[in-house]
PDB file of C-alpha atoms in Angstrom:
ATOM      1  CA  UNK R   1      -4.519 -26.909 -47.593  1.00  0.00           C
ATOM      2  CA  UNK R   2      -7.483 -26.380 -51.420  1.00  0.00           C
ATOM      3  CA  UNK R   3      -6.670 -22.847 -51.633  1.00  0.00           C
ATOM      4  CA  UNK R   4      -3.335 -22.725 -53.491  1.00  0.00           C
ATOM      5  CA  UNK R   5      -5.959 -25.617 -55.861  1.00  0.00           C
ATOM      6  CA  UNK R   6      -9.081 -23.048 -55.686  1.00  0.00           C
ATOM      7  CA  UNK R   7      -6.557 -20.238 -56.641  1.00  0.00           C
ATOM      8  CA  UNK R   8      -6.050 -21.706 -59.270  1.00  0.00           C
ATOM      9  CA  UNK R   9      -9.278 -23.282 -60.596  1.00  0.00           C
ATOM     10  CA  UNK R  10     -10.929 -19.893 -60.314  1.00  0.00           C
ATOM     11  CA  UNK R  11      -7.639 -17.957 -62.068  1.00  0.00           C
ATOM     12  CA  UNK R  12      -8.245 -20.959 -65.441  1.00  0.00           C
ATOM     13  CA  UNK R  13     -11.935 -19.570 -65.452  1.00  0.00           C
ATOM     14  CA  UNK R  14     -11.546 -15.634 -65.472  1.00  0.00           C
ATOM     15  CA  UNK R  15      -8.245 -16.762 -68.368  1.00  0.00           C
ATOM     16  CA  UNK R  16     -11.574 -18.241 -70.777  1.00  0.00           C
ATOM     17  CA  UNK R  17     -14.147 -15.696 -69.195  1.00  0.00           C
ATOM     18  CA  UNK R  18     -11.738 -12.864 -71.430  1.00  0.00           C
ATOM     19  CA  UNK R  19     -10.706 -15.000 -74.197  1.00  0.00           C
ATOM     20  CA  UNK R  20     -14.005 -17.410 -74.915  1.00  0.00           C
ATOM     21  CA  UNK R  21     -12.643 -20.349 -76.338  1.00  0.00           C
ATOM     22  CA  UNK R  22      -8.675 -20.245 -76.998  1.00  0.00           C
ATOM     23  CA  UNK R  23      -8.936 -21.150 -72.873  1.00  0.00           C
ATOM     24  CA  UNK R  24      -7.738 -25.283 -72.681  1.00  0.00           C
ATOM     25  CA  UNK R  25      -7.187 -27.285 -70.066  1.00  0.00           C
ATOM     26  CA  UNK R  26      -3.472 -27.211 -69.788  1.00  0.00           C
ATOM     27  CA  UNK R  27      -2.129 -31.003 -69.810  1.00  0.00           C
ATOM     28  CA  UNK R  28      -0.602 -32.299 -67.028  1.00  0.00           C
ATOM     29  CA  UNK R  29       0.740 -35.597 -65.403  1.00  0.00           C
ATOM     30  CA  UNK R  30      -1.475 -38.945 -64.021  1.00  0.00           C
ATOM     31  CA  UNK R  31      -0.096 -39.673 -61.323  1.00  0.00           C
ATOM     32  CA  UNK R  32       1.333 -36.860 -59.856  1.00  0.00           C
ATOM     33  CA  UNK R  33      -2.991 -35.592 -59.748  1.00  0.00           C
ATOM     34  CA  UNK R  34      -3.027 -39.009 -58.227  1.00  0.00           C
ATOM     35  CA  UNK R  35      -0.344 -38.081 -55.509  1.00  0.00           C
ATOM     36  CA  UNK R  36      -2.659 -34.668 -54.990  1.00  0.00           C
ATOM     37  CA  UNK R  37      -5.399 -35.740 -54.510  1.00  0.00           C
ATOM     38  CA  UNK R  38      -4.762 -38.890 -52.236  1.00  0.00           C
ATOM     39  CA  UNK R  39      -2.377 -36.131 -50.211  1.00  0.00           C
ATOM     40  CA  UNK R  40      -6.162 -34.216 -50.235  1.00  0.00           C
ATOM     41  CA  UNK R  41      -8.160 -36.876 -49.549  1.00  0.00           C
ATOM     42  CA  UNK R  42      -6.952 -37.865 -46.332  1.00  0.00           C
ATOM     43  CA  UNK R  43      -8.020 -36.253 -43.582  1.00  0.00           C
ATOM     44  CA  UNK R  44     -11.880 -36.757 -45.286  1.00  0.00           C
ATOM     45  CA  UNK R  45     -11.374 -40.859 -44.286  1.00  0.00           C
ATOM     46  CA  UNK R  46     -11.534 -41.108 -47.982  1.00  0.00           C
ATOM     47  CA  UNK R  47     -10.990 -45.000 -49.806  1.00  0.00           C
ATOM     48  CA  UNK R  48      -8.444 -44.440 -52.200  1.00  0.00           C
ATOM     49  CA  UNK R  49      -7.768 -48.443 -54.307  1.00  0.00           C
ATOM     50  CA  UNK R  50      -3.990 -48.160 -55.004  1.00  0.00           C
ATOM     51  CA  UNK R  51      -3.292 -47.355 -58.900  1.00  0.00           C
ATOM     52  CA  UNK R  52      -0.499 -48.184 -60.965  1.00  0.00           C
ATOM     53  CA  UNK R  53       0.170 -46.277 -63.077  1.00  0.00           C
ATOM     54  CA  UNK R  54       2.927 -44.978 -66.183  1.00  0.00           C
ATOM     55  CA  UNK R  55       4.353 -42.437 -65.214  1.00  0.00           C
ATOM     56  CA  UNK R  56       4.139 -41.296 -68.681  1.00  0.00           C
ATOM     57  CA  UNK R  57       0.575 -41.043 -69.341  1.00  0.00           C
ATOM     58  CA  UNK R  58      -0.899 -37.161 -69.131  1.00  0.00           C
ATOM     59  CA  UNK R  59      -4.948 -35.649 -68.460  1.00  0.00           C
ATOM     60  CA  UNK R  60      -6.804 -32.367 -68.404  1.00  0.00           C
ATOM     61  CA  UNK R  61      -6.088 -31.184 -65.312  1.00  0.00           C
ATOM     62  CA  UNK R  62      -9.556 -29.388 -64.677  1.00  0.00           C
ATOM     63  CA  UNK R  63     -11.370 -32.171 -65.732  1.00  0.00           C
ATOM     64  CA  UNK R  64      -9.696 -34.346 -64.165  1.00  0.00           C
ATOM     65  CA  UNK R  65     -10.443 -31.385 -60.711  1.00  0.00           C
ATOM     66  CA  UNK R  66     -13.938 -29.897 -61.053  1.00  0.00           C
ATOM     67  CA  UNK R  67     -14.919 -34.329 -61.514  1.00  0.00           C
ATOM     68  CA  UNK R  68     -12.661 -34.883 -57.968  1.00  0.00           C
ATOM     69  CA  UNK R  69     -14.904 -31.476 -56.364  1.00  0.00           C
ATOM     70  CA  UNK R  70     -18.351 -32.209 -57.249  1.00  0.00           C
ATOM     71  CA  UNK R  71     -18.652 -35.353 -56.908  1.00  0.00           C
ATOM     72  CA  UNK R  72     -16.413 -36.020 -53.191  1.00  0.00           C
ATOM     73  CA  UNK R  73     -18.181 -32.654 -52.250  1.00  0.00           C
ATOM     74  CA  UNK R  74     -21.635 -34.483 -52.860  1.00  0.00           C
ATOM     75  CA  UNK R  75     -20.607 -37.688 -51.289  1.00  0.00           C
ATOM     76  CA  UNK R  76     -19.861 -35.487 -47.780  1.00  0.00           C
ATOM     77  CA  UNK R  77     -22.787 -33.840 -48.315  1.00  0.00           C
ATOM     78  CA  UNK R  78     -24.414 -38.021 -48.084  1.00  0.00           C
ATOM     79  CA  UNK R  79     -22.308 -38.502 -45.489  1.00  0.00           C
ATOM     80  CA  UNK R  80     -23.985 -36.144 -43.402  1.00  0.00           C
ATOM     81  CA  UNK R  81     -27.323 -37.302 -43.991  1.00  0.00           C
ATOM     82  CA  UNK R  82     -25.531 -41.265 -43.297  1.00  0.00           C
ATOM     83  CA  UNK R  83     -23.163 -40.910 -41.377  1.00  0.00           C
ATOM     84  CA  UNK R  84     -21.561 -44.764 -42.380  1.00  0.00           C
ATOM     85  CA  UNK R  85     -21.112 -43.605 -45.838  1.00  0.00           C
ATOM     86  CA  UNK R  86     -17.934 -45.644 -46.864  1.00  0.00           C
ATOM     87  CA  UNK R  87     -16.098 -43.421 -49.883  1.00  0.00           C
ATOM     88  CA  UNK R  88     -13.853 -45.290 -52.452  1.00  0.00           C
ATOM     89  CA  UNK R  89     -11.416 -43.743 -55.365  1.00  0.00           C
ATOM     90  CA  UNK R  90     -10.026 -45.522 -57.518  1.00  0.00           C
ATOM     91  CA  UNK R  91      -8.666 -45.147 -61.590  1.00  0.00           C
ATOM     92  CA  UNK R  92      -6.842 -47.906 -63.507  1.00  0.00           C
ATOM     93  CA  UNK R  93      -6.263 -47.368 -66.674  1.00  0.00           C
ATOM     94  CA  UNK R  94      -6.396 -49.890 -69.519  1.00  0.00           C
ATOM     95  CA  UNK R  95      -5.890 -49.775 -73.260  1.00  0.00           C
ATOM     96  CA  UNK R  96      -5.069 -46.863 -72.967  1.00  0.00           C
ATOM     97  CA  UNK R  97      -8.044 -45.252 -71.537  1.00  0.00           C
ATOM     98  CA  UNK R  98      -8.439 -43.882 -67.852  1.00  0.00           C
ATOM     99  CA  UNK R  99     -11.189 -44.231 -66.550  1.00  0.00           C
ATOM    100  CA  UNK R 100     -11.312 -42.123 -62.207  1.00  0.00           C
ATOM    101  CA  UNK R 101     -14.415 -44.369 -60.423  1.00  0.00           C
ATOM    102  CA  UNK R 102     -15.933 -42.024 -57.199  1.00  0.00           C
ATOM    103  CA  UNK R 103     -18.160 -45.115 -55.172  1.00  0.00           C
ATOM    104  CA  UNK R 104     -20.118 -44.867 -51.722  1.00  0.00           C
ATOM    105  CA  UNK R 105     -22.049 -47.408 -50.171  1.00  0.00           C
ATOM    106  CA  UNK R 106     -24.884 -45.526 -49.026  1.00  0.00           C
ATOM    107  CA  UNK R 107     -28.444 -45.484 -50.665  1.00  0.00           C
ATOM    108  CA  UNK R 108     -29.609 -45.929 -54.198  1.00  0.00           C
ATOM    109  CA  UNK R 109     -30.008 -42.013 -56.201  1.00  0.00           C
ATOM    110  CA  UNK R 110     -33.862 -42.385 -56.955  1.00  0.00           C
ATOM    111  CA  UNK R 111     -33.814 -42.798 -60.325  1.00  0.00           C
ATOM    112  CA  UNK R 112     -36.385 -39.527 -60.622  1.00  0.00           C
ATOM    113  CA  UNK R 113     -33.366 -37.750 -60.227  1.00  0.00           C
ATOM    114  CA  UNK R 114     -31.288 -40.223 -61.286  1.00  0.00           C
ATOM    115  CA  UNK R 115     -32.671 -39.691 -65.224  1.00  0.00           C
ATOM    116  CA  UNK R 116     -31.379 -36.192 -64.896  1.00  0.00           C
ATOM    117  CA  UNK R 117     -28.408 -36.046 -64.397  1.00  0.00           C
ATOM    118  CA  UNK R 118     -25.540 -33.940 -66.283  1.00  0.00           C
ATOM    119  CA  UNK R 119     -28.274 -32.769 -68.685  1.00  0.00           C
ATOM    120  CA  UNK R 120     -29.204 -30.184 -66.906  1.00  0.00           C
ATOM    121  CA  UNK R 121     -29.084 -28.943 -62.481  1.00  0.00           C
ATOM    122  CA  UNK R 122     -30.398 -31.041 -60.350  1.00  0.00           C
ATOM    123  CA  UNK R 123     -31.928 -28.716 -57.888  1.00  0.00           C
ATOM    124  CA  UNK R 124     -31.214 -29.959 -54.262  1.00  0.00           C
ATOM    125  CA  UNK R 125     -31.581 -28.878 -50.518  1.00  0.00           C
ATOM    126  CA  UNK R 126     -27.846 -28.141 -50.729  1.00  0.00           C
ATOM    127  CA  UNK R 127     -27.112 -26.423 -53.969  1.00  0.00           C
ATOM    128  CA  UNK R 128     -28.585 -25.586 -56.949  1.00  0.00           C
ATOM    129  CA  UNK R 129     -27.791 -29.524 -58.972  1.00  0.00           C
ATOM    130  CA  UNK R 130     -25.502 -27.389 -62.141  1.00  0.00           C
ATOM    131  CA  UNK R 131     -21.944 -28.573 -60.926  1.00  0.00           C
ATOM    132  CA  UNK R 132     -22.187 -32.776 -62.386  1.00  0.00           C
ATOM    133  CA  UNK R 133     -24.155 -31.128 -65.567  1.00  0.00           C
ATOM    134  CA  UNK R 134     -21.439 -28.019 -65.936  1.00  0.00           C
ATOM    135  CA  UNK R 135     -18.240 -30.878 -65.493  1.00  0.00           C
ATOM    136  CA  UNK R 136     -20.195 -33.313 -67.605  1.00  0.00           C
ATOM    137  CA  UNK R 137     -20.276 -31.371 -70.589  1.00  0.00           C
ATOM    138  CA  UNK R 138     -16.312 -30.014 -70.135  1.00  0.00           C
ATOM    139  CA  UNK R 139     -15.330 -33.493 -69.557  1.00  0.00           C
ATOM    140  CA  UNK R 140     -17.151 -33.851 -73.276  1.00  0.00           C
ATOM    141  CA  UNK R 141     -15.565 -31.181 -74.938  1.00  0.00           C
ATOM    142  CA  UNK R 142     -12.363 -33.056 -73.873  1.00  0.00           C
ATOM    143  CA  UNK R 143     -13.704 -36.423 -74.812  1.00  0.00           C
ATOM    144  CA  UNK R 144     -14.266 -37.885 -71.800  1.00  0.00           C
ATOM    145  CA  UNK R 145     -17.779 -39.410 -69.893  1.00  0.00           C
ATOM    146  CA  UNK R 146     -19.118 -38.121 -66.901  1.00  0.00           C
ATOM    147  CA  UNK R 147     -21.675 -40.729 -65.774  1.00  0.00           C
ATOM    148  CA  UNK R 148     -23.545 -42.729 -62.613  1.00  0.00           C
ATOM    149  CA  UNK R 149     -22.257 -46.149 -63.090  1.00  0.00           C
ATOM    150  CA  UNK R 150     -24.010 -47.939 -60.723  1.00  0.00           C
ATOM    151  CA  UNK R 151     -26.990 -47.355 -58.561  1.00  0.00           C
ATOM    152  CA  UNK R 152     -27.752 -49.212 -56.373  1.00  0.00           C
ATOM    153  CA  UNK R 153     -27.678 -49.392 -52.745  1.00  0.00           C
ATOM    154  CA  UNK R 154     -24.962 -49.320 -50.569  1.00  0.00           C
ATOM    155  CA  UNK R 155     -23.106 -49.203 -54.806  1.00  0.00           C
ATOM    156  CA  UNK R 156     -23.402 -45.719 -56.236  1.00  0.00           C
ATOM    157  CA  UNK R 157     -19.989 -45.114 -58.625  1.00  0.00           C
ATOM    158  CA  UNK R 158     -19.793 -41.809 -60.870  1.00  0.00           C
ATOM    159  CA  UNK R 159     -17.891 -42.851 -63.493  1.00  0.00           C
ATOM    160  CA  UNK R 160     -15.273 -40.375 -65.257  1.00  0.00           C
ATOM    161  CA  UNK R 161     -13.931 -42.441 -68.726  1.00  0.00           C
ATOM    162  CA  UNK R 162     -12.290 -41.601 -72.181  1.00  0.00           C
ATOM    163  CA  UNK R 163     -14.961 -41.896 -74.902  1.00  0.00           C
TER     164      UNK R 163
END
């Protein structure tokens, strides 16, 4: 069910490789993106907070897709070790700035790992640990910041926000 999005992202990546520095993420409707994310996550037992969003807000779709996919995939991997893990996704607009958050109610990320997130690859048992670094770098190119907004047992939250 996610094949069309994966195909589109792969094509954007190939376009960037063919003409580095020229390709920009296409802008799209925030409300359309949110509706699509909710459809994709509905079968994965993810709770989506309702968001009242104005129709005219646009976002760099590639950035939001990359961040959402990475954060949700990480949460699903965490759910394998913590089967009762709850995942909550929210989106808000305040002061003209967009904020996208993915939280889980599992165990906190060890401080030694949390301090290395977003600044370089962080090897893990299920991958190279480069995903968060890549999407954080991409987000910063578009005026967004990806960070760990809460890291406590029962409240682990990642947030993408405009700077």
